[in-house]
Amino acid sequence: MSAQNIAPELQQPLFEYLLRLGDDRLILGHRLSEWCGHGPILEEDIALANLALDCIGQASVLLKEAGTVEGQGRSEDDLAYFRDAIDFRNLLLVELPKGDFGFTIVRQFLFSTFSYFFLEKLQQSAHKPLAGIAAKTFKENLYHLRHSRKWLVVLGDGTEESHQRVQNALDELWGYTEEMFYMDQVDEALMNAGIAVDLQPLKEQWLSMVREALQEATLELPDPDVYQHQGGRTGFHTEHLGHLLAEMQILPRSYPDARW
Amino acid sequence: MAEDNGKLERFEARINAGEKIEPKDWMPERYRQQLIRMMSQHAHSEVVGMLPEGNWITRAPSLRRKMVLLAKVQDEAGHGHYLYSATETLGVTREEMLEKLLSGKAKYSNIFNYPTLTWADIGVIGWLVDGAAIVNQTMLAKTSYGPYSRAMIRICKEENFHKKQGYEIVATMARGTPAQRKMVQDALNRWWWPTLMMFGPHDKDSPNSGDLLRWKVKLKTNDELRQRFVDITVPQAHAVGLTIPDPELRYNEETGHWEFGEIDWDEFWRVIRGNGPCNKERLAARRKAHQEGAWVRAAAEAYARKHGREPGKAA
């Protein structure tokens, strides 16, 4: 299925779906890029910049595809730089400020573990461009998962202080994990056409991989009844996103006629 | 003493024959110390140099520009890493070098004590600062110390790409809107003279130059390198319609060189002594990252002590 012959009733859901995936990676990439020059060791400046580059690269192709599917002539840059917070579709998880190194690592681990199972399935999407993007992203994500899992274990099983810091980060971030499995009519319409992934069956797999890593890291699984925040998929964000976008979008918004 | 004199003679004979000196070879203590000073300054410059450009990563005006800038700053981290390792071959540890940087004892390139005020600065830094670095490093690629020479050969390849992307930003803005043209000329006005200062004092005021040249650590003098940079760069500015902020700049038909005005050496020494626009911010940013990362480094050490390895690796 190419952009030209998408069933008309699927065009809007697919556009929306691509925005969700693209925005997740754009915003997470932005948060990761904030570490550049400020990491705890030089090796981590390099590694986190790698992760940021992957995420922004993935966002770029996903948003480009979103623009193609939408068919209104919007480029990936138009979508990144000329939408307001209420039109962004990323998870709340990825827009939270970068926090300390432990917070960044825990968030990355939770998201990369989810992405591992999600992208594995998405490679079979009936929308061929999306399947192709998923295959490339899956490979990049393997490194993100390995890197964040390694640090999760080191910090969890390091010193008393590091253990406490990552446990706190984990407890705080846990309330933003349920949203990764959020599905609505966008997913349902696309699932019927074989384009989108059914997220419900992934949850057990995700939890089991997380549990195994936490055990090795000597960390406690957070309270399962903790309140779960949602809203990113429908544009109901935290206040953090507006500030992030104000910074990210300042040049194209200030000089809309300029080319850079 | 007689033995040392014999060694020194053989050392200088090898250098004159164009041989490389390797870490295990005998070398005069002054050669070792000068190399440690130069190479660790170079490594520090790469790491501190991440800050002014990193300042614009989150504000890059397109996704492509953002990725190129991120990759460039990441390269600089890689260069720093590589140069610290090369300097360690002289018997000094990365921790010792870092301690000297953070305590303010070690220097890094003065140029990074200037602020990046607009996106045009990102273009101009790539074009001028990386351009100047290339002129310097092309010479250092032939330096007599093997590990430094090899590091320079590798780093020069990436710097060429950095310069190209910088000049491309400059050229794009120079043919852009009036606001963009204003930004890029302003950036050139601010960065031109500090870039010329990157090559160091005049030869007559450069206390370390004598031995460095004799032992082929450096193969050209500060003034020679500065002239080469000016000759390369002036036509590039003219090609995109920018004006070099130097009323005395003129082409000498006889020598084939661009002649330029005198550098404000008071400014040069003022910034070196710590009173440039961003000296305090740059050092504060490095110290903050180091302090905030202390618990992470402690955790990695504790983990390795407990398990004798990193996670995922065989014991």
mmCIF file with all atom_site columns, C-alpha atoms in Angstrom, chain A residues 36-118:
data_model
loop_
_atom_site.group_PDB
_atom_site.id
_atom_site.type_symbol
_atom_site.label_atom_id
_atom_site.label_alt_id
_atom_site.label_comp_id
_atom_site.label_asym_id
_atom_site.label_entity_id
_atom_site.label_seq_id
_atom_site.pdbx_PDB_ins_code
_atom_site.Cartn_x
_atom_site.Cartn_y
_atom_site.Cartn_z
_atom_site.occupancy
_atom_site.B_iso_or_equiv
_atom_site.pdbx_formal_charge
_atom_site.auth_seq_id
_atom_site.auth_comp_id
_atom_site.auth_asym_id
_atom_site.auth_atom_id
_atom_site.pdbx_PDB_model_num
ATOM 1  C CA . CYS A 1 36  ? 25.147 16.929 24.882 1.00 0.00 ? 36  CYS A CA 1
ATOM 2  C CA . GLY A 1 37  ? 28.153 18.491 26.623 1.00 0.00 ? 37  GLY A CA 1
ATOM 3  C CA . HIS A 1 38  ? 26.755 17.893 30.101 1.00 0.00 ? 38  HIS A CA 1
ATOM 4  C CA . GLY A 1 39  ? 27.013 14.122 30.605 1.00 0.00 ? 39  GLY A CA 1
ATOM 5  C CA . PRO A 1 40  ? 28.542 12.444 33.668 1.00 0.00 ? 40  PRO A CA 1
ATOM 6  C CA . ILE A 1 41  ? 31.420 11.067 31.580 1.00 0.00 ? 41  ILE A CA 1
ATOM 7  C CA . LEU A 1 42  ? 32.609 11.861 28.074 1.00 0.00 ? 42  LEU A CA 1
ATOM 8  C CA . GLU A 1 43  ? 31.565 8.403  26.880 1.00 0.00 ? 43  GLU A CA 1
ATOM 9  C CA . GLU A 1 44  ? 27.967 9.211  27.828 1.00 0.00 ? 44  GLU A CA 1
ATOM 10 C CA . ASP A 1 45  ? 28.030 12.509 25.943 1.00 0.00 ? 45  ASP A CA 1
ATOM 11 C CA . ILE A 1 46  ? 28.806 10.389 22.924 1.00 0.00 ? 46  ILE A CA 1
ATOM 12 C CA . ALA A 1 47  ? 26.278 7.648  23.690 1.00 0.00 ? 47  ALA A CA 1
ATOM 13 C CA . LEU A 1 48  ? 23.357 9.928  24.529 1.00 0.00 ? 48  LEU A CA 1
ATOM 14 C CA . ALA A 1 49  ? 24.042 12.017 21.423 1.00 0.00 ? 49  ALA A CA 1
ATOM 15 C CA . ASN A 1 50  ? 23.864 8.765  19.459 1.00 0.00 ? 50  ASN A CA 1
ATOM 16 C CA . LEU A 1 51  ? 20.478 7.964  20.928 1.00 0.00 ? 51  LEU A CA 1
ATOM 17 C CA . ALA A 1 52  ? 19.256 11.507 20.274 1.00 0.00 ? 52  ALA A CA 1
ATOM 18 C CA . LEU A 1 53  ? 20.452 11.339 16.672 1.00 0.00 ? 53  LEU A CA 1
ATOM 19 C CA . ASP A 1 54  ? 18.647 8.046  16.114 1.00 0.00 ? 54  ASP A CA 1
ATOM 20 C CA . CYS A 1 55  ? 15.415 9.367  17.623 1.00 0.00 ? 55  CYS A CA 1
ATOM 21 C CA . ILE A 1 56  ? 15.434 12.615 15.638 1.00 0.00 ? 56  ILE A CA 1
ATOM 22 C CA . GLY A 1 57  ? 16.309 10.728 12.465 1.00 0.00 ? 57  GLY A CA 1
ATOM 23 C CA . GLN A 1 58  ? 13.397 8.361  13.063 1.00 0.00 ? 58  GLN A CA 1
ATOM 24 C CA . ALA A 1 59  ? 11.092 11.299 13.801 1.00 0.00 ? 59  ALA A CA 1
ATOM 25 C CA . SER A 1 60  ? 12.176 12.933 10.584 1.00 0.00 ? 60  SER A CA 1
ATOM 26 C CA . VAL A 1 61  ? 11.183 9.972  8.375  1.00 0.00 ? 61  VAL A CA 1
ATOM 27 C CA . LEU A 1 62  ? 7.961  9.328  10.309 1.00 0.00 ? 62  LEU A CA 1
ATOM 28 C CA . LEU A 1 63  ? 6.843  12.948 10.057 1.00 0.00 ? 63  LEU A CA 1
ATOM 29 C CA . LYS A 1 64  ? 7.786  13.040 6.403  1.00 0.00 ? 64  LYS A CA 1
ATOM 30 C CA . GLU A 1 65  ? 5.595  10.013 5.817  1.00 0.00 ? 65  GLU A CA 1
ATOM 31 C CA . ALA A 1 66  ? 2.836  11.678 7.851  1.00 0.00 ? 66  ALA A CA 1
ATOM 32 C CA . GLY A 1 67  ? 3.018  14.679 5.526  1.00 0.00 ? 67  GLY A CA 1
ATOM 33 C CA . THR A 1 68  ? 2.825  12.398 2.491  1.00 0.00 ? 68  THR A CA 1
ATOM 34 C CA . VAL A 1 69  ? -0.206 10.562 3.854  1.00 0.00 ? 69  VAL A CA 1
ATOM 35 C CA . GLU A 1 70  ? -1.917 13.832 4.768  1.00 0.00 ? 70  GLU A CA 1
ATOM 36 C CA . GLY A 1 71  ? -1.428 15.066 1.220  1.00 0.00 ? 71  GLY A CA 1
ATOM 37 C CA . GLN A 1 72  ? -1.482 18.781 2.094  1.00 0.00 ? 72  GLN A CA 1
ATOM 38 C CA . GLY A 1 73  ? 2.126  19.412 1.124  1.00 0.00 ? 73  GLY A CA 1
ATOM 39 C CA . ARG A 1 74  ? 3.440  19.686 4.690  1.00 0.00 ? 74  ARG A CA 1
ATOM 40 C CA . SER A 1 75  ? 7.066  18.632 5.147  1.00 0.00 ? 75  SER A CA 1
ATOM 41 C CA . GLU A 1 76  ? 8.588  16.997 8.224  1.00 0.00 ? 76  GLU A CA 1
ATOM 42 C CA . ASP A 1 77  ? 9.884  20.433 9.233  1.00 0.00 ? 77  ASP A CA 1
ATOM 43 C CA . ASP A 1 78  ? 6.447  22.029 8.835  1.00 0.00 ? 78  ASP A CA 1
ATOM 44 C CA . LEU A 1 79  ? 5.054  19.378 11.141 1.00 0.00 ? 79  LEU A CA 1
ATOM 45 C CA . ALA A 1 80  ? 7.871  19.657 13.675 1.00 0.00 ? 80  ALA A CA 1
ATOM 46 C CA . TYR A 1 81  ? 8.084  23.441 13.782 1.00 0.00 ? 81  TYR A CA 1
ATOM 47 C CA . PHE A 1 82  ? 4.613  24.770 13.007 1.00 0.00 ? 82  PHE A CA 1
ATOM 48 C CA . ARG A 1 83  ? 2.308  22.812 15.287 1.00 0.00 ? 83  ARG A CA 1
ATOM 49 C CA . ASP A 1 84  ? 1.323  23.905 18.792 1.00 0.00 ? 84  ASP A CA 1
ATOM 50 C CA . ALA A 1 85  ? 1.421  21.729 21.905 1.00 0.00 ? 85  ALA A CA 1
ATOM 51 C CA . ILE A 1 86  ? -2.263 20.779 21.543 1.00 0.00 ? 86  ILE A CA 1
ATOM 52 C CA . ASP A 1 87  ? -1.493 19.297 18.128 1.00 0.00 ? 87  ASP A CA 1
ATOM 53 C CA . PHE A 1 88  ? 1.416  17.183 19.331 1.00 0.00 ? 88  PHE A CA 1
ATOM 54 C CA . ARG A 1 89  ? 0.603  13.502 19.869 1.00 0.00 ? 89  ARG A CA 1
ATOM 55 C CA . ASN A 1 90  ? 3.576  12.204 21.862 1.00 0.00 ? 90  ASN A CA 1
ATOM 56 C CA . LEU A 1 91  ? 3.401  10.300 25.137 1.00 0.00 ? 91  LEU A CA 1
ATOM 57 C CA . LEU A 1 92  ? 3.629  12.375 28.306 1.00 0.00 ? 92  LEU A CA 1
ATOM 58 C CA . LEU A 1 93  ? 6.502  10.093 29.331 1.00 0.00 ? 93  LEU A CA 1
ATOM 59 C CA . VAL A 1 94  ? 8.877  11.523 26.733 1.00 0.00 ? 94  VAL A CA 1
ATOM 60 C CA . GLU A 1 95  ? 8.177  15.216 27.373 1.00 0.00 ? 95  GLU A CA 1
ATOM 61 C CA . LEU A 1 96  ? 9.022  15.216 31.094 1.00 0.00 ? 96  LEU A CA 1
ATOM 62 C CA . PRO A 1 97  ? 12.214 17.204 31.768 1.00 0.00 ? 97  PRO A CA 1
ATOM 63 C CA . LYS A 1 98  ? 15.411 15.192 31.462 1.00 0.00 ? 98  LYS A CA 1
ATOM 64 C CA . GLY A 1 99  ? 15.985 15.023 35.229 1.00 0.00 ? 99  GLY A CA 1
ATOM 65 C CA . ASP A 1 100 ? 19.209 13.485 36.476 1.00 0.00 ? 100 ASP A CA 1
ATOM 66 C CA . PHE A 1 101 ? 21.109 10.821 34.567 1.00 0.00 ? 101 PHE A CA 1
ATOM 67 C CA . GLY A 1 102 ? 19.160 8.098  36.391 1.00 0.00 ? 102 GLY A CA 1
ATOM 68 C CA . PHE A 1 103 ? 15.823 9.588  35.328 1.00 0.00 ? 103 PHE A CA 1
ATOM 69 C CA . THR A 1 104 ? 16.976 9.756  31.707 1.00 0.00 ? 104 THR A CA 1
ATOM 70 C CA . ILE A 1 105 ? 18.167 6.149  31.817 1.00 0.00 ? 105 ILE A CA 1
ATOM 71 C CA . VAL A 1 106 ? 14.995 4.773  33.420 1.00 0.00 ? 106 VAL A CA 1
ATOM 72 C CA . ARG A 1 107 ? 12.766 6.602  30.933 1.00 0.00 ? 107 ARG A CA 1
ATOM 73 C CA . GLN A 1 108 ? 14.884 5.345  28.052 1.00 0.00 ? 108 GLN A CA 1
ATOM 74 C CA . PHE A 1 109 ? 14.769 1.808  29.341 1.00 0.00 ? 109 PHE A CA 1
ATOM 75 C CA . LEU A 1 110 ? 10.979 1.806  29.796 1.00 0.00 ? 110 LEU A CA 1
ATOM 76 C CA . PHE A 1 111 ? 10.398 3.305  26.348 1.00 0.00 ? 111 PHE A CA 1
ATOM 77 C CA . SER A 1 112 ? 13.011 1.195  24.536 1.00 0.00 ? 112 SER A CA 1
ATOM 78 C CA . THR A 1 113 ? 11.625 -2.002 26.076 1.00 0.00 ? 113 THR A CA 1
ATOM 79 C CA . PHE A 1 114 ? 8.159  -1.065 24.861 1.00 0.00 ? 114 PHE A CA 1
ATOM 80 C CA . SER A 1 115 ? 9.588  -0.130 21.454 1.00 0.00 ? 115 SER A CA 1
ATOM 81 C CA . TYR A 1 116 ? 11.317 -3.488 21.201 1.00 0.00 ? 116 TYR A CA 1
ATOM 82 C CA . PHE A 1 117 ? 8.033  -5.413 21.214 1.00 0.00 ? 117 PHE A CA 1
ATOM 83 C CA . PHE A 1 118 ? 6.109  -2.751 19.353 1.00 0.00 ? 118 PHE A CA 1
#
